[in-house]
Amino acid sequence: MKRFDEIFEKVKKRKKTVVLVGAEDRESLIALDEAVKLGFVDAILVGNGKIVKDTLKDLKIKDDFEIIDSDPLSSSEVGVKIVSSGKADILMKGLVKTSALLKAVLNPEWGLRTGSLLSHLTVVEAKDYDRFIGITDGGMIIRPTLDQKVQIVKNAVAFFKKLEIDTPKVACIAAIEVVNPDMPETLDAAELSVMGKRKQIDECIIEGPLGFDNAIDERAARVKGITNDVAGHADILLVPDIHSGNFIGKTMDYCAHYTIGGIVLGAKAPIVVVSRADEARSKLASISLSALA
Amino acid sequence: MKRFDEIFEKVKKRKKTVVLVGAEDRESLIALDEAVKLGFVDAILVGNGKIVKDTLKDLKIKDDFEIIDSDPLSSSEVGVKIVSSGKADILMKGLVKTSALLKAVLNPEWGLRTGSLLSHLTVVEAKDYDRFIGITDGGMIIRPTLDQKVQIVKNAVAFFKKLEIDTPKVACIAAIEVVNPDMPETLDAAELSVMGKRKQIDECIIEGPLGFDNAIDERAARVKGITNDVAGHADILLVPDIHSGNFIGKTMDYCAHYTIGGIVLGAKAPIVVVSRADEARSKLASISLSALA
């Protein structure tokens, strides 16, 4: 798949259920209601029943959602248990602290842990390149170790298979495309690249270090004389840290006007977090990604 | 000024002289010849005289430049001395190692040091925001300390005054706009922000931490409820490290199609480095920035 419209069509055919934790949140309610109206998902709302009902009324949203009354302190647990019991497929963050929600997700008894690291993936409809480009991790792991980078890549690769990209091309990007001992990011990239060749990381082709330009742009790779299976055609960009990944996503959003979605991977169920500053289409994109995951 | 066309017009009126060090480099010759033809600068070429002449002929460039014959090992020294003697105003990197060129620039006897740190500034014509946006340092200092960040900001602020922005707004950006002890980048940003308030950094307004979005975009700042003199209106983005700065510049170039120039600041004369993968307009933009500096 190359466009969010294709994902939107696909998720309508096998509708999943989202549980919104902290459903008092206006922005999340608006986004989720839109996704429900478009037929992407069904929804269960967890939160203070009275406030949720009043907010729905205030937003003029049709009041026929299942609402599960809960106090703020236990809503994360309630929401996660709805997913782990199989009654819902997707966890969505509303008016609840991310740390509280993730603590519930990682609960060893009734949580959603799989043994894998939780990581964030930004998925961008890169219209100049006629494909989806993934950026990871620009939202969750501040400064991943080599081992964490392996898990971040595995999470992203598994997700890209759902976008029908069978063997995703992963570029470990840095400011430069050569190994420089003064830049640990380029050492990690080289190591990950060899781990790919030794099949320690499989189901993808992984190369690095590559620059942002020669990772995604065929001409830039050619001009620099970089020839490998990833250069110029990367599907997934593994970034050095949360800041650099966040900046790429934000620049693609605000300056290139690409449609962007985000998702937290690595738990038994996908987790959606939409930000207030996201545009409506971005929020829908994120929900659709979770319905695909 | 808001557009490179304005810079182009301005530099024609007070023409400076560029000395190209390692003038055997085809890409630099093409770019410099274009800038000379457009009347931005005059040029002196330093390198192996025979090879330079053959290359000019091969490129069908009119052979009326002053050529100073030099072997590869001494061309950096020769070029720097031409600038320090006052015969040229701008140093341009050709077929010579950056490290060799900078070593000559920093020579205490005949070099171009000022006591300030050398730093890289990317200047972007951000058409969506109707202004120039500076990104620093995405090209030189790998991971600046707090003190180096102060000098990087000062270099960029001094340059923005030449763009006729009297009191530039500087945003210290990170993945988030709050102080988080787990992200040293946000601590530096907060510290720089207070240094600005105490006039330890002057001639600019500096704020941080800010996100990329709420630094440059008024709506994003408003939605997040961030109100200060920089949020939504930043002229200069101070980035945490070379990777994150490089990625923003490259994304603005390859995905947003903004025109981008780069310059090395902090020496007695500006230093231009154009990259092979740059488009022709980007190379001209870089040369025009140096002629303005």
mmCIF file of N, CA and C in Angstrom, chain A residues 175-241:
data_model
loop_
_atom_site.group_PDB
_atom_site.id
_atom_site.type_symbol
_atom_site.label_atom_id
_atom_site.label_comp_id
_atom_site.label_asym_id
_atom_site.label_seq_id
_atom_site.Cartn_x
_atom_site.Cartn_y
_atom_site.Cartn_z
ATOM 1 N N ALA A 175 23.997 11.959 10.111
ATOM 2 C CA ALA A 175 24.328 13.158 9.339
ATOM 3 C C ALA A 175 25.227 12.823 8.152
ATOM 4 N N ILE A 176 25.976 11.743 8.267
ATOM 5 C CA ILE A 176 26.900 11.353 7.191
ATOM 6 C C ILE A 176 26.714 9.868 6.894
ATOM 7 N N GLU A 177 27.233 9.431 5.728
ATOM 8 C CA GLU A 177 27.005 8.045 5.318
ATOM 9 C C GLU A 177 28.276 7.208 5.446
ATOM 10 N N VAL A 178 29.255 7.727 6.208
ATOM 11 C CA VAL A 178 30.466 6.943 6.462
ATOM 12 C C VAL A 178 30.608 6.710 7.960
ATOM 13 N N VAL A 179 31.410 5.713 8.322
ATOM 14 C CA VAL A 179 31.629 5.397 9.726
ATOM 15 C C VAL A 179 32.625 6.407 10.306
ATOM 16 N N ASN A 180 32.223 7.063 11.378
ATOM 17 C CA ASN A 180 33.079 8.064 12.031
ATOM 18 C C ASN A 180 33.086 7.769 13.528
ATOM 19 N N PRO A 181 34.267 7.411 14.056
ATOM 20 C CA PRO A 181 34.348 7.020 15.477
ATOM 21 C C PRO A 181 33.858 8.121 16.422
ATOM 22 N N ASP A 182 33.852 9.378 15.954
ATOM 23 C CA ASP A 182 33.351 10.464 16.800
ATOM 24 C C ASP A 182 31.826 10.552 16.796
ATOM 25 N N MET A 183 31.194 9.747 15.968
ATOM 26 C CA MET A 183 29.734 9.733 15.921
ATOM 27 C C MET A 183 29.235 8.326 16.207
ATOM 28 N N PRO A 184 28.899 8.034 17.472
ATOM 29 C CA PRO A 184 28.467 6.684 17.842
ATOM 30 C C PRO A 184 27.266 6.208 17.015
ATOM 31 N N GLU A 185 26.470 7.157 16.523
ATOM 32 C CA GLU A 185 25.305 6.810 15.707
ATOM 33 C C GLU A 185 25.728 6.071 14.447
ATOM 34 N N THR A 186 26.905 6.454 13.894
ATOM 35 C CA THR A 186 27.358 5.795 12.668
ATOM 36 C C THR A 186 27.931 4.407 12.979
ATOM 37 N N LEU A 187 28.448 4.237 14.200
ATOM 38 C CA LEU A 187 28.963 2.915 14.595
ATOM 39 C C LEU A 187 27.787 1.946 14.763
ATOM 40 N N ASP A 188 26.767 2.383 15.489
ATOM 41 C CA ASP A 188 25.560 1.565 15.638
ATOM 42 C C ASP A 188 25.010 1.178 14.270
ATOM 43 N N ALA A 189 24.968 2.147 13.371
ATOM 44 C CA ALA A 189 24.402 1.909 12.042
ATOM 45 C C ALA A 189 25.189 0.824 11.311
ATOM 46 N N ALA A 190 26.522 0.912 11.383
ATOM 47 C CA ALA A 190 27.363 -0.089 10.717
ATOM 48 C C ALA A 190 27.136 -1.465 11.339
ATOM 49 N N GLU A 191 27.029 -1.489 12.667
ATOM 50 C CA GLU A 191 26.830 -2.758 13.368
ATOM 51 C C GLU A 191 25.480 -3.394 12.989
ATOM 52 N N LEU A 192 24.446 -2.560 12.928
ATOM 53 C CA LEU A 192 23.118 -3.067 12.557
ATOM 54 C C LEU A 192 23.129 -3.607 11.131
ATOM 55 N N SER A 193 23.893 -2.918 10.267
ATOM 56 C CA SER A 193 23.987 -3.331 8.878
ATOM 57 C C SER A 193 24.611 -4.730 8.765
ATOM 58 N N VAL A 194 25.662 -4.976 9.564
ATOM 59 C CA VAL A 194 26.287 -6.310 9.548
ATOM 60 C C VAL A 194 25.368 -7.339 10.212
ATOM 61 N N MET A 195 24.661 -6.936 11.262
ATOM 62 C CA MET A 195 23.709 -7.864 11.894
ATOM 63 C C MET A 195 22.647 -8.314 10.888
ATOM 64 N N GLY A 196 22.296 -7.418 9.982
ATOM 65 C CA GLY A 196 21.351 -7.786 8.925
ATOM 66 C C GLY A 196 21.955 -8.826 8.000
ATOM 67 N N LYS A 197 23.216 -8.614 7.618
ATOM 68 C CA LYS A 197 23.877 -9.548 6.694
ATOM 69 C C LYS A 197 24.056 -10.924 7.335
ATOM 70 N N ARG A 198 24.236 -10.968 8.671
ATOM 71 C CA ARG A 198 24.399 -12.252 9.381
ATOM 72 C C ARG A 198 23.067 -12.846 9.802
ATOM 73 N N LYS A 199 21.984 -12.250 9.340
ATOM 74 C CA LYS A 199 20.623 -12.730 9.652
ATOM 75 C C LYS A 199 20.270 -12.634 11.140
ATOM 76 N N GLN A 200 20.990 -11.774 11.881
ATOM 77 C CA GLN A 200 20.573 -11.536 13.266
ATOM 78 C C GLN A 200 19.342 -10.630 13.274
ATOM 79 N N ILE A 201 19.197 -9.866 12.195
ATOM 80 C CA ILE A 201 17.963 -9.108 11.980
ATOM 81 C C ILE A 201 17.441 -9.601 10.647
ATOM 82 N N ASP A 202 16.246 -10.196 10.643
ATOM 83 C CA ASP A 202 15.790 -10.761 9.378
ATOM 84 C C ASP A 202 14.471 -10.157 8.926
ATOM 85 N N GLU A 203 13.965 -10.680 7.852
ATOM 86 C CA GLU A 203 12.708 -10.223 7.242
ATOM 87 C C GLU A 203 12.769 -8.772 6.754
ATOM 88 N N CYS A 204 13.981 -8.254 6.599
ATOM 89 C CA CYS A 204 14.139 -6.906 6.052
ATOM 90 C C CYS A 204 15.541 -6.814 5.462
ATOM 91 N N ILE A 205 15.813 -5.755 4.719
ATOM 92 C CA ILE A 205 17.187 -5.458 4.307
ATOM 93 C C ILE A 205 17.578 -4.205 5.068
ATOM 94 N N ILE A 206 18.677 -4.275 5.808
ATOM 95 C CA ILE A 206 19.054 -3.128 6.644
ATOM 96 C C ILE A 206 20.452 -2.654 6.270
ATOM 97 N N GLU A 207 20.600 -1.342 6.092
ATOM 98 C CA GLU A 207 21.878 -0.748 5.698
ATOM 99 C C GLU A 207 22.132 0.529 6.481
ATOM 100 N N GLY A 208 23.397 0.808 6.719
ATOM 101 C CA GLY A 208 23.743 2.048 7.372
ATOM 102 C C GLY A 208 25.232 2.120 7.614
ATOM 103 N N PRO A 209 25.784 3.282 7.914
ATOM 104 C CA PRO A 209 25.057 4.553 7.955
ATOM 105 C C PRO A 209 24.718 5.067 6.558
ATOM 106 N N LEU A 210 23.557 5.690 6.462
ATOM 107 C CA LEU A 210 23.163 6.404 5.257
ATOM 108 C C LEU A 210 22.711 7.794 5.678
ATOM 109 N N GLY A 211 22.843 8.764 4.779
ATOM 110 C CA GLY A 211 22.283 10.084 5.047
ATOM 111 C C GLY A 211 20.786 10.051 4.782
ATOM 112 N N PHE A 212 20.052 11.006 5.320
ATOM 113 C CA PHE A 212 18.604 11.078 5.055
ATOM 114 C C PHE A 212 18.356 11.122 3.554
ATOM 115 N N ASP A 213 19.143 11.939 2.851
ATOM 116 C CA ASP A 213 18.925 12.129 1.413
ATOM 117 C C ASP A 213 19.219 10.867 0.616
ATOM 118 N N ASN A 214 20.378 10.274 0.853
ATOM 119 C CA ASN A 214 20.692 9.093 0.050
ATOM 120 C C ASN A 214 19.958 7.832 0.523
ATOM 121 N N ALA A 215 19.284 7.904 1.663
ATOM 122 C CA ALA A 215 18.415 6.795 2.084
ATOM 123 C C ALA A 215 17.123 6.790 1.269
ATOM 124 N N ILE A 216 16.510 7.964 1.116
ATOM 125 C CA ILE A 216 15.180 7.970 0.487
ATOM 126 C C ILE A 216 15.191 8.364 -0.993
ATOM 127 N N ASP A 217 16.227 9.071 -1.437
ATOM 128 C CA ASP A 217 16.177 9.676 -2.765
ATOM 129 C C ASP A 217 17.185 9.018 -3.710
ATOM 130 N N GLU A 218 16.653 8.431 -4.779
ATOM 131 C CA GLU A 218 17.485 7.674 -5.715
ATOM 132 C C GLU A 218 18.594 8.540 -6.318
ATOM 133 N N ARG A 219 18.253 9.770 -6.706
ATOM 134 C CA ARG A 219 19.243 10.642 -7.326
ATOM 135 C C ARG A 219 20.370 10.965 -6.353
ATOM 136 N N ALA A 220 20.010 11.276 -5.112
ATOM 137 C CA ALA A 220 21.031 11.618 -4.117
ATOM 138 C C ALA A 220 21.973 10.440 -3.889
ATOM 139 N N ALA A 221 21.433 9.229 -3.872
ATOM 140 C CA ALA A 221 22.282 8.044 -3.685
ATOM 141 C C ALA A 221 23.224 7.883 -4.872
ATOM 142 N N ARG A 222 22.698 8.108 -6.068
ATOM 143 C CA ARG A 222 23.506 7.946 -7.280
ATOM 144 C C ARG A 222 24.627 8.976 -7.321
ATOM 145 N N VAL A 223 24.294 10.242 -7.028
ATOM 146 C CA VAL A 223 25.307 11.305 -7.058
ATOM 147 C C VAL A 223 26.440 10.993 -6.085
ATOM 148 N N LYS A 224 26.082 10.464 -4.915
ATOM 149 C CA LYS A 224 27.115 10.138 -3.929
ATOM 150 C C LYS A 224 27.775 8.787 -4.211
ATOM 151 N N GLY A 225 27.298 8.085 -5.227
ATOM 152 C CA GLY A 225 27.895 6.801 -5.587
ATOM 153 C C GLY A 225 27.645 5.700 -4.568
ATOM 154 N N ILE A 226 26.505 5.772 -3.896
ATOM 155 C CA ILE A 226 26.199 4.747 -2.895
ATOM 156 C C ILE A 226 25.252 3.723 -3.513
ATOM 157 N N THR A 227 25.769 2.509 -3.666
ATOM 158 C CA THR A 227 24.939 1.494 -4.307
ATOM 159 C C THR A 227 24.770 0.319 -3.365
ATOM 160 N N ASN A 228 23.582 0.182 -2.837
ATOM 161 C CA ASN A 228 23.191 -1.025 -2.106
ATOM 162 C C ASN A 228 21.681 -1.131 -2.236
ATOM 163 N N ASP A 229 21.109 -2.180 -1.680
ATOM 164 C CA ASP A 229 19.686 -2.443 -1.929
ATOM 165 C C ASP A 229 18.763 -1.461 -1.222
ATOM 166 N N VAL A 230 19.288 -0.729 -0.257
ATOM 167 C CA VAL A 230 18.453 0.199 0.507
ATOM 168 C C VAL A 230 18.585 1.627 -0.015
ATOM 169 N N ALA A 231 19.813 2.053 -0.299
ATOM 170 C CA ALA A 231 20.079 3.456 -0.673
ATOM 171 C C ALA A 231 19.130 3.932 -1.772
ATOM 172 N N GLY A 232 18.460 5.039 -1.511
ATOM 173 C CA GLY A 232 17.539 5.612 -2.484
ATOM 174 C C GLY A 232 16.139 5.039 -2.428
ATOM 175 N N HIS A 233 15.967 3.938 -1.683
ATOM 176 C CA HIS A 233 14.666 3.269 -1.676
ATOM 177 C C HIS A 233 14.190 2.875 -0.283
ATOM 178 N N ALA A 234 14.711 3.512 0.745
ATOM 179 C CA ALA A 234 14.379 3.092 2.113
ATOM 180 C C ALA A 234 12.879 3.208 2.394
ATOM 181 N N ASP A 235 12.344 2.187 3.055
ATOM 182 C CA ASP A 235 10.953 2.242 3.535
ATOM 183 C C ASP A 235 10.916 2.748 4.973
ATOM 184 N N ILE A 236 11.915 2.339 5.757
ATOM 185 C CA ILE A 236 11.924 2.659 7.182
ATOM 186 C C ILE A 236 13.230 3.377 7.513
ATOM 187 N N LEU A 237 13.135 4.504 8.187
ATOM 188 C CA LEU A 237 14.325 5.232 8.645
ATOM 189 C C LEU A 237 14.481 5.005 10.140
ATOM 190 N N LEU A 238 15.561 4.329 10.525
ATOM 191 C CA LEU A 238 15.883 4.199 11.949
ATOM 192 C C LEU A 238 16.715 5.415 12.317
ATOM 193 N N VAL A 239 16.224 6.211 13.266
ATOM 194 C CA VAL A 239 16.901 7.471 13.621
ATOM 195 C C VAL A 239 17.692 7.299 14.918
ATOM 196 N N PRO A 240 18.696 8.159 15.150
ATOM 197 C CA PRO A 240 19.533 8.003 16.342
ATOM 198 C C PRO A 240 18.804 8.220 17.661
ATOM 199 N N ASP A 241 17.863 9.158 17.692
ATOM 200 C CA ASP A 241 17.192 9.435 18.970
ATOM 201 C C ASP A 241 15.827 10.068 18.745
#
